[in-house]
Tab-separated table of C-alpha atoms in Angstrom:
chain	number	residue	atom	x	y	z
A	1	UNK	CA	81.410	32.084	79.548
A	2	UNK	CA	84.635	30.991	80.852
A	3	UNK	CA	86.660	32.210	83.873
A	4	UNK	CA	85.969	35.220	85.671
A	5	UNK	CA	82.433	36.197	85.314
A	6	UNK	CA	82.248	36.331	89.117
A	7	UNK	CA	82.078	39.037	91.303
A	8	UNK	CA	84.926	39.566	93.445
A	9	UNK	CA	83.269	37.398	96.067
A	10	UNK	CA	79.730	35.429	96.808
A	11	UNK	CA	76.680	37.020	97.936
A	12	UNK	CA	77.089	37.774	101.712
A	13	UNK	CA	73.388	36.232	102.612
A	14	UNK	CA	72.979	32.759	102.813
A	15	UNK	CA	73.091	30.359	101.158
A	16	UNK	CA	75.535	32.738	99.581
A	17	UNK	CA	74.854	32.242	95.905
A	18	UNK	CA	77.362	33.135	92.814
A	19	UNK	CA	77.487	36.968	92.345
A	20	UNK	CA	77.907	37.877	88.861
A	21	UNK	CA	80.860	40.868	88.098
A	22	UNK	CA	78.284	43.693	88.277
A	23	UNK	CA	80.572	45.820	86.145
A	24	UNK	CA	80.909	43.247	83.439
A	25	UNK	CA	77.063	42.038	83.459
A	26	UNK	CA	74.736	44.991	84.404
A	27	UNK	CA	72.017	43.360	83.857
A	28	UNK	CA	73.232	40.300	85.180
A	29	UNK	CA	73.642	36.469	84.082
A	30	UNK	CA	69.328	35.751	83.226
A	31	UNK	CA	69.033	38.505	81.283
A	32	UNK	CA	72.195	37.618	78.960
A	33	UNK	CA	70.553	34.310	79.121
A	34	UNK	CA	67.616	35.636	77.972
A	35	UNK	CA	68.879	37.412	75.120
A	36	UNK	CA	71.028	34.397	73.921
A	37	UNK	CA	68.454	32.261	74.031
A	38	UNK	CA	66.268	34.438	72.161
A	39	UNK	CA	68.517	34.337	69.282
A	40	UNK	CA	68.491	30.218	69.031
A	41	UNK	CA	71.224	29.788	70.966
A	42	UNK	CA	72.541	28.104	74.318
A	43	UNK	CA	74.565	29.313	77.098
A	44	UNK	CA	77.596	27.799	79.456
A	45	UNK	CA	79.253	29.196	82.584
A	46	UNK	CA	82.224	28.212	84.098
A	47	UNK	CA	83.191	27.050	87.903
A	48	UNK	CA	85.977	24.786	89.631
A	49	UNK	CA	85.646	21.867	91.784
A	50	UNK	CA	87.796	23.437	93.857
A	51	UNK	CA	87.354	26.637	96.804
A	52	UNK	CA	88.906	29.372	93.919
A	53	UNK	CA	88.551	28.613	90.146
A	54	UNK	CA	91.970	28.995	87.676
A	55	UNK	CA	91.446	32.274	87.682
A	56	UNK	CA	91.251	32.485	91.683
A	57	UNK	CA	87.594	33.680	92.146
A	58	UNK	CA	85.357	31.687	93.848
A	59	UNK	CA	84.985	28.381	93.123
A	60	UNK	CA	81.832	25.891	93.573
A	61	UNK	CA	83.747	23.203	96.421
A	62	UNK	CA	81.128	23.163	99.279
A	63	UNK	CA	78.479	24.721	97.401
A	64	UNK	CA	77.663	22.147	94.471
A	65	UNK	CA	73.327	22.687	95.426
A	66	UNK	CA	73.289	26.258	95.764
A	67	UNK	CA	75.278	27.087	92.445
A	68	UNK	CA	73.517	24.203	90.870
A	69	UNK	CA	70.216	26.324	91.794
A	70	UNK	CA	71.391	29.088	90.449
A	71	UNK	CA	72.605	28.164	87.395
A	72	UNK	CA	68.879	26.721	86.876
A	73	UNK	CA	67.282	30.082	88.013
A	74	UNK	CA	69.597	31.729	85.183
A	75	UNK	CA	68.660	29.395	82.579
A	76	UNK	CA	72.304	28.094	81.785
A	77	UNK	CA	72.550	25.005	79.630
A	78	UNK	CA	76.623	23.745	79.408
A	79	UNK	CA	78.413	23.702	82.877
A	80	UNK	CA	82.307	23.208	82.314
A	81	UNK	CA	83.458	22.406	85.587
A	82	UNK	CA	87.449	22.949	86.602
A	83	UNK	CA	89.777	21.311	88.946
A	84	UNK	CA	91.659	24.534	90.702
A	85	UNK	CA	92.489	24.862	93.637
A	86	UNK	CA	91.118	21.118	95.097
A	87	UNK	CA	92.274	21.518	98.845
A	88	UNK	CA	94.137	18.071	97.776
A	89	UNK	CA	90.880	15.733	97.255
A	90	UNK	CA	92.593	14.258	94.248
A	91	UNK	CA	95.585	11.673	94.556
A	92	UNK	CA	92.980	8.427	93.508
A	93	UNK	CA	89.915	7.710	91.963
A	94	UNK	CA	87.191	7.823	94.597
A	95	UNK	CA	88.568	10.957	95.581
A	96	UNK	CA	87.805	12.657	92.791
A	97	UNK	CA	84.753	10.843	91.923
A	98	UNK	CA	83.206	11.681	94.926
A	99	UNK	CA	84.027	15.514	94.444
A	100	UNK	CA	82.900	15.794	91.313
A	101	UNK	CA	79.587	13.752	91.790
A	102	UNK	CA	78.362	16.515	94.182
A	103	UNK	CA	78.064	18.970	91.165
A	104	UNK	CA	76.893	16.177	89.149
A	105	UNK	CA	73.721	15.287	91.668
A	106	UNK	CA	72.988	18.999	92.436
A	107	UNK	CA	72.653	19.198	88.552
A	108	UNK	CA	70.154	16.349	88.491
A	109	UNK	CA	68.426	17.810	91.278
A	110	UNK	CA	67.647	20.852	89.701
A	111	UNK	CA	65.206	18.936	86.809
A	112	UNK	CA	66.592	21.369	84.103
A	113	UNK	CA	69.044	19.613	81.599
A	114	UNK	CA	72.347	21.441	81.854
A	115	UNK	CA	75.350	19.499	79.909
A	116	UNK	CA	77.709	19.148	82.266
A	117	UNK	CA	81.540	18.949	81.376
A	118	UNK	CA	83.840	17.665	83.642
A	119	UNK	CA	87.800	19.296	83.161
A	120	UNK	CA	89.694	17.545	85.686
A	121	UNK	CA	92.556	17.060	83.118
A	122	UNK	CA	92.179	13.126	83.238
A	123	UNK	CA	93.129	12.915	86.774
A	124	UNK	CA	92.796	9.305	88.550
A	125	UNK	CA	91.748	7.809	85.139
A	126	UNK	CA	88.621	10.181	84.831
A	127	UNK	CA	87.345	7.823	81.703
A	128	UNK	CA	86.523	4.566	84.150
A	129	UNK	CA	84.135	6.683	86.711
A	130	UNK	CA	83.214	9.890	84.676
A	131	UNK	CA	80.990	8.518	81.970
A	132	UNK	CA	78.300	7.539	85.054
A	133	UNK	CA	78.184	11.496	86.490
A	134	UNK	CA	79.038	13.485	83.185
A	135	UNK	CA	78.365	14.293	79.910
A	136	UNK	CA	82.109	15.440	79.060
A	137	UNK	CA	85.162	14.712	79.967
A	138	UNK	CA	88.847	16.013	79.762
A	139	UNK	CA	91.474	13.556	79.327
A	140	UNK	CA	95.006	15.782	79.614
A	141	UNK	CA	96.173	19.311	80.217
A	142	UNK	CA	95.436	22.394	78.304
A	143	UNK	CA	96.024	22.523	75.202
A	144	UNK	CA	98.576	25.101	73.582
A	145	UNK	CA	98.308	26.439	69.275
A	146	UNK	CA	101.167	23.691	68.240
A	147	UNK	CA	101.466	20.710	66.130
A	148	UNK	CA	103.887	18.653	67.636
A	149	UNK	CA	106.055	20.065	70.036
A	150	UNK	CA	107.346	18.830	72.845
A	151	UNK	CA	107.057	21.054	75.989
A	152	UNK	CA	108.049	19.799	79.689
A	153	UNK	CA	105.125	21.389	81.244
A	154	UNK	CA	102.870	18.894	79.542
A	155	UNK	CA	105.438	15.607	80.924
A	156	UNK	CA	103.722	12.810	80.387
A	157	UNK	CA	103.478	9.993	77.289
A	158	UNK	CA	100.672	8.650	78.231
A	159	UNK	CA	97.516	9.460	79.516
A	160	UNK	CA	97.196	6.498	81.363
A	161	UNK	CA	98.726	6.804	84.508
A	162	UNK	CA	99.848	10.418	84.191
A	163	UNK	CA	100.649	11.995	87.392
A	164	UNK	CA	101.326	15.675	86.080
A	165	UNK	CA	98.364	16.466	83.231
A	166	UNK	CA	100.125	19.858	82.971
A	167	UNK	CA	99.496	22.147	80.058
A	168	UNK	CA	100.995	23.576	77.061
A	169	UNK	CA	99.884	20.409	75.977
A	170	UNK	CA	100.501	20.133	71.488
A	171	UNK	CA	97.694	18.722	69.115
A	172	UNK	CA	99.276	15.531	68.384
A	173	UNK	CA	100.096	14.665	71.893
A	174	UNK	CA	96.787	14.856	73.490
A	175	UNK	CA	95.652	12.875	69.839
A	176	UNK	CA	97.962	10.077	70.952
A	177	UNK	CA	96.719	10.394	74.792
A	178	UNK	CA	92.858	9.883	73.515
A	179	UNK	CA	93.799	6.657	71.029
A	180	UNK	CA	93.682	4.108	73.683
A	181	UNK	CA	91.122	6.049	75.721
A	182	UNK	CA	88.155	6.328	72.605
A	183	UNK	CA	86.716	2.998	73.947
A	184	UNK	CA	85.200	4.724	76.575
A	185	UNK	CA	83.114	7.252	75.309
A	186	UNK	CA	79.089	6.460	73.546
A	187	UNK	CA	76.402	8.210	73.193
A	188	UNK	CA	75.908	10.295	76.109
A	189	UNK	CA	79.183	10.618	77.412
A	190	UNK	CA	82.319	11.635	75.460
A	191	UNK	CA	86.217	12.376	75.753
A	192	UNK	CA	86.925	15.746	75.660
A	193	UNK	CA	90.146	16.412	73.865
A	194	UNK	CA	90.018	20.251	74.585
A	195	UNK	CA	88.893	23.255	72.708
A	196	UNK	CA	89.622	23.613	69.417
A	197	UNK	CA	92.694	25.721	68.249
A	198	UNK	CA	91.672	26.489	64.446
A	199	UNK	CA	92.465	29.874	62.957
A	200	UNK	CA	95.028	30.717	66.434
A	201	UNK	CA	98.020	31.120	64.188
A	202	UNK	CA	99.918	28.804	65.335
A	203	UNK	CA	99.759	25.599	63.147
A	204	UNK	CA	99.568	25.030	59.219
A	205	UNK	CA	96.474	24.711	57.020
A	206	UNK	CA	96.707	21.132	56.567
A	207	UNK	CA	97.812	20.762	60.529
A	208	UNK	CA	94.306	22.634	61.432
A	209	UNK	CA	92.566	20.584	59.035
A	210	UNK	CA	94.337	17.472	60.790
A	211	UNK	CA	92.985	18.902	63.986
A	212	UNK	CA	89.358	19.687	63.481
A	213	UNK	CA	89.197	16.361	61.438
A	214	UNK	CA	90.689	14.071	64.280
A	215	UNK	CA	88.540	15.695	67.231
A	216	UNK	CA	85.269	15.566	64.766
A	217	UNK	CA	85.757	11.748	64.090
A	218	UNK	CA	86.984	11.045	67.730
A	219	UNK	CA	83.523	12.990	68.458
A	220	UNK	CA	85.125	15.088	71.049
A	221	UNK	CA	82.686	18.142	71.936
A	222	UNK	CA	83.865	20.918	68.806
A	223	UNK	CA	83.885	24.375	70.851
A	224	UNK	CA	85.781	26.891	68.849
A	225	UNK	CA	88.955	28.965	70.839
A	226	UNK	CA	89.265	31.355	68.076
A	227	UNK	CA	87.560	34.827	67.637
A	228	UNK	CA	84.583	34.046	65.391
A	229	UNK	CA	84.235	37.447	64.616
A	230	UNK	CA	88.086	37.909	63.366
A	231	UNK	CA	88.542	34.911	61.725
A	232	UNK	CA	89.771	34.488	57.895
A	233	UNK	CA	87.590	32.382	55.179
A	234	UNK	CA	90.046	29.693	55.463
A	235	UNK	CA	89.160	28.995	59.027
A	236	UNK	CA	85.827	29.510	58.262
A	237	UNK	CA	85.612	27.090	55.507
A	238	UNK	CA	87.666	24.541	57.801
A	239	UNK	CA	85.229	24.888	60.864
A	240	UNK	CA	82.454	24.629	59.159
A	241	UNK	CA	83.103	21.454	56.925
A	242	UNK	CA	79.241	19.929	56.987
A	243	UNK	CA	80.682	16.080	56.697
A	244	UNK	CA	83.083	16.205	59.586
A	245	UNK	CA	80.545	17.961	61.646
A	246	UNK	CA	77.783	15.261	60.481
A	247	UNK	CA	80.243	12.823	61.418
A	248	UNK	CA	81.264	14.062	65.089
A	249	UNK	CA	76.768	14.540	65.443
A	250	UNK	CA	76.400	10.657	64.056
A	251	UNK	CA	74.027	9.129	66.567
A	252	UNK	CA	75.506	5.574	66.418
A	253	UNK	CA	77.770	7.874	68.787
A	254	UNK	CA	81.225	5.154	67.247
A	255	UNK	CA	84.486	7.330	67.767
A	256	UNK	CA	87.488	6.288	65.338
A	257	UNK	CA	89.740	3.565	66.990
A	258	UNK	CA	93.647	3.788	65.641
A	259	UNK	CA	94.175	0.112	64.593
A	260	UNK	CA	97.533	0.493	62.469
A	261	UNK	CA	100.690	2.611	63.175
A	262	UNK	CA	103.518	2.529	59.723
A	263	UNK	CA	106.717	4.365	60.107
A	264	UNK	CA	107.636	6.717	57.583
A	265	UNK	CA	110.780	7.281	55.905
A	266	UNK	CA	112.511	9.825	54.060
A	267	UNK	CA	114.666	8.509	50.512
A	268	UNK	CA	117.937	8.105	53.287
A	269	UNK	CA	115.681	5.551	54.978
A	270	UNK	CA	115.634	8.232	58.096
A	271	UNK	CA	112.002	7.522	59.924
A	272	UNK	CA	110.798	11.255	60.175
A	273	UNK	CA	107.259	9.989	61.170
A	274	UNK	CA	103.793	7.923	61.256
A	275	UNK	CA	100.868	7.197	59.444
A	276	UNK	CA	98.216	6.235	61.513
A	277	UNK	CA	95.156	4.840	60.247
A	278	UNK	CA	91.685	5.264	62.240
A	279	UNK	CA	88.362	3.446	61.474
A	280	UNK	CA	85.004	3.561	62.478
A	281	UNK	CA	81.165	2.775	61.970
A	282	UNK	CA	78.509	5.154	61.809
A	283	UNK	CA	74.567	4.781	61.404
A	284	UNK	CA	75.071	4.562	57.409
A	285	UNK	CA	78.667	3.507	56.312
A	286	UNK	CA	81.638	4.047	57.598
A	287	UNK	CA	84.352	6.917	58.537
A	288	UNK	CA	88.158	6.679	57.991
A	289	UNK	CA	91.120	8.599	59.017
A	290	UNK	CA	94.608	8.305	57.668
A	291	UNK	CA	97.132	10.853	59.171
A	292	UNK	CA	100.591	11.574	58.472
A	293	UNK	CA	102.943	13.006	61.520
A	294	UNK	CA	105.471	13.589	58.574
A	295	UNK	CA	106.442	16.470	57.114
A	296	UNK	CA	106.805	15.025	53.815
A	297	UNK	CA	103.517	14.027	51.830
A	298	UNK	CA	102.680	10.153	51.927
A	299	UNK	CA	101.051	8.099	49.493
A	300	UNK	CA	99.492	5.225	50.394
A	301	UNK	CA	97.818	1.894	48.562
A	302	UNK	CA	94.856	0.440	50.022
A	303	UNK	CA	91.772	-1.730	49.342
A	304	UNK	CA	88.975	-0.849	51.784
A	305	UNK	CA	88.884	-4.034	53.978
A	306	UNK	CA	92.611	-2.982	54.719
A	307	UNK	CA	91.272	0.652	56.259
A	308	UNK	CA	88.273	-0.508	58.034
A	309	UNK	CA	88.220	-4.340	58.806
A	310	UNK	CA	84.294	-4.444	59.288
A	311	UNK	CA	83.912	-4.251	55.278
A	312	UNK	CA	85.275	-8.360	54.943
A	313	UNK	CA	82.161	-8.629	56.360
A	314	UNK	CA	80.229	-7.301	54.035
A	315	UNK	CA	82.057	-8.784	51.137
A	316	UNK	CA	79.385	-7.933	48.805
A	317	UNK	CA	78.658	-4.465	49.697
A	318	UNK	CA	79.448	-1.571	47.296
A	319	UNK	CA	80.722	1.672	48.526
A	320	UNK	CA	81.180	5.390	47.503
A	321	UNK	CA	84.780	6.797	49.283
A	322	UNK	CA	84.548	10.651	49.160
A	323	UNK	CA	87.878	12.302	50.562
A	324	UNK	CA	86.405	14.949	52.840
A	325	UNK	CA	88.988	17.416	52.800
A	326	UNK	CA	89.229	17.466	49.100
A	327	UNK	CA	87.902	20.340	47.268
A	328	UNK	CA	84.252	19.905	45.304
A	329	UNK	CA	85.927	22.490	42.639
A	330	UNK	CA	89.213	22.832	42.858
A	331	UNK	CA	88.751	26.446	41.072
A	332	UNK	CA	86.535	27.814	43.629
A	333	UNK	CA	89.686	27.384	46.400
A	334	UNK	CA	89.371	26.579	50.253
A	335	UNK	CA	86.093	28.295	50.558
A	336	UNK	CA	83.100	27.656	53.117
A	337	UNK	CA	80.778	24.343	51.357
A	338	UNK	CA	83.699	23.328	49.302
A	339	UNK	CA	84.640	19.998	50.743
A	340	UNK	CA	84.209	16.595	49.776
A	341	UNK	CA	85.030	14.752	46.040
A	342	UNK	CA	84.163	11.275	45.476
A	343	UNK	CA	87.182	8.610	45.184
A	344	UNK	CA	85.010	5.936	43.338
A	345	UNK	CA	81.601	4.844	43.100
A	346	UNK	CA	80.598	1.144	43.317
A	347	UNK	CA	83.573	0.411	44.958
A	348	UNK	CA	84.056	-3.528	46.600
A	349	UNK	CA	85.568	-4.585	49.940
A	350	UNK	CA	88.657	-5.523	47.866
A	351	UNK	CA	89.251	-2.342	45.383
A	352	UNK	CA	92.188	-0.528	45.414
A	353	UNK	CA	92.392	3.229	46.130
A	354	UNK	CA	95.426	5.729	45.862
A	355	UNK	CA	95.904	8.435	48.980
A	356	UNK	CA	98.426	11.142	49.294
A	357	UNK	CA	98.000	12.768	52.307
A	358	UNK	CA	99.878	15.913	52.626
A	359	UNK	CA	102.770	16.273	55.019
A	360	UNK	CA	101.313	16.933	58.581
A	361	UNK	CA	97.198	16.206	57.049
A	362	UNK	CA	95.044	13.669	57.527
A	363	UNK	CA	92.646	12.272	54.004
């Protein structure tokens, strides 16, 4: 549950507890708990670090033990935990840190084991002190249903350094804000590059697939934004591709690292984009990512020791290369279970392979 499950204000009796909206949750919070953990499932709520959340009820700033006790009492598992409204304890890192290691300790405290998802929109270089108090964390603004665009209320270039996070924030901005940032996240403690926009209307079929690929092989937490009860089979089948989702659950816990940037050029030698390549280990073999910011399709030549330098080590190695976003049977269409085709079996270090990777897609 996001935003504005409160009630309009916190129980008047000390320790004043959260009040759930009694119009909105009759029942109130445990027994929704109860029924959504009867059917196999887990359960989040939402506060801010701050004395009102986004949404301007109350927030948790002050009362990190008593929430924290609460949220045990209703059984909650996922805390996502906002920066609103921070009465200006932000500005540098200890600042923050020590705001947002009240929740964290209060958490602890409570002995039941509730994920717990920082969103402080990588203020004061969240990645250096977050992965010792959280789970999660965000590293920009919010993200908006675009591809590229540029928008002034998400400013900055970088997320290093950023002074304004923002929002409005487009896929491929927050993908080149995490590149230099994947080196901090393992097992245990992860970038979050936002929820996931797949199905909102907004982008392509080959830019969503771009986006659910990226985030699952950066192994940013996957939570769906769309209605998954109004969505079309082609989001379906996209959201639901088994490899990618094997790949973001891979307990070496290795996110992708971009290690090669090539311009690309129209036939008037105009650069109208990028291909990035992105490599990584996991517990058996090895994940790659080539995406092209282009709206043109690019082809590309490759042996695998030029895609993922760790195979010159293994010189003598054979590999399998299945394209994940290719379709098993071409005749059955873009269909849930119908990803993955293999590019070569038996494969060296050294073997050439041909890629074309559609404008705006990532192979």
């Amino acid at each position: 549950m996001d935003d504005c499950w409160h009630a309009s204000e916190r129980s008047p009796h000390k320790p004043h507890p959260p009040v759930a909206d009694p119009e909105r949750f009759p029942d109130g919070i445990k027994a929704l708990s109860d029924k959504i953990h009867a059917m196999g499932l887990k359960i989040g709520i939402y506060s801010s670090a701050g004395t009102m959340t986004c949404g301007r009820r109350f927030g948790s700033l002050g009362y990190e033990e008593i929430d924290a006790k609460t949220y045990k009492e209703w059984d909650i598992d996922y805390l996502k935990y906002d920066n609103c409204y921070n009465e200006g304890q932000a500005g540098y890192d200890l600042i923050s840190y020590d705001r947002y290691a009240k929740m964290s300790r209060a958490l602890s405290d409570t002995g039941r084991p509730i994920v717990y998802a920082m969103c402080n929109w990588g203020e004061d270089g969240t990645w250096n002190w977050a992965p010792t108090i959280a789970h999660s964390w965000r590293i920009s603004g919010d993200i908006t249903d675009v591809y590229d665009g540029f928008d002034d209320r998400c400013p900055c270039e970088s997320a290093i350094n950023c002074k304004l996070p923002g929002f409005h924030c487009s896929m491929m901005r927050i993908l080149d804000f995490a590149a230099p940032l994947v080196q901090k996240a393992g097992p245990g403690h992860w970038n979050d590059l936002d929820m996931l926009e797949v199905g909102n209307g907004g982008m392509t079929t080959a830019e969503y697939q771009t986006h659910f690929a990226m985030w699952a092989v950066i192994k940013s937490p996957l939570i769906l934004g769309n209605d998954p009860m109004n969505m079309d089979a082609v989001t379906k089948a996209i959201i639901t591709n088994k490899w990618l989702i094997d790949i973001n659950q891979d307990l070496q816990g290795e996110p992708v690292v971009r290690i090669r940037k090539t311009l690309v050029k129209n036939p008037h030698g105009e650069t109208i984009g990028v291909a990035q390549i992105w490599a990584g280990g996991l517990v058996q073999g090895a994940v790659v990512a080539i995406v092209n910011s282009s709206p043109d399709k690019y082809t590309t030549n490759y042996t695998l020791q030029d895609v993922y330098p760790s195979a010159k080590k293994l010189s003598r190695a054979k590999y399998e290369v299945i394209d994940l976003w290719a379709l098993t049977d071409p005749s059955k269409g873009v269909v849930e279970g119908n990803w993955g085709r293999s590019l070569g079996k038996a494969l060296s270090s050294a073997s050439y392979l041909s890629v074309e990777v559609p404008g705006h897609g990532t192979t």
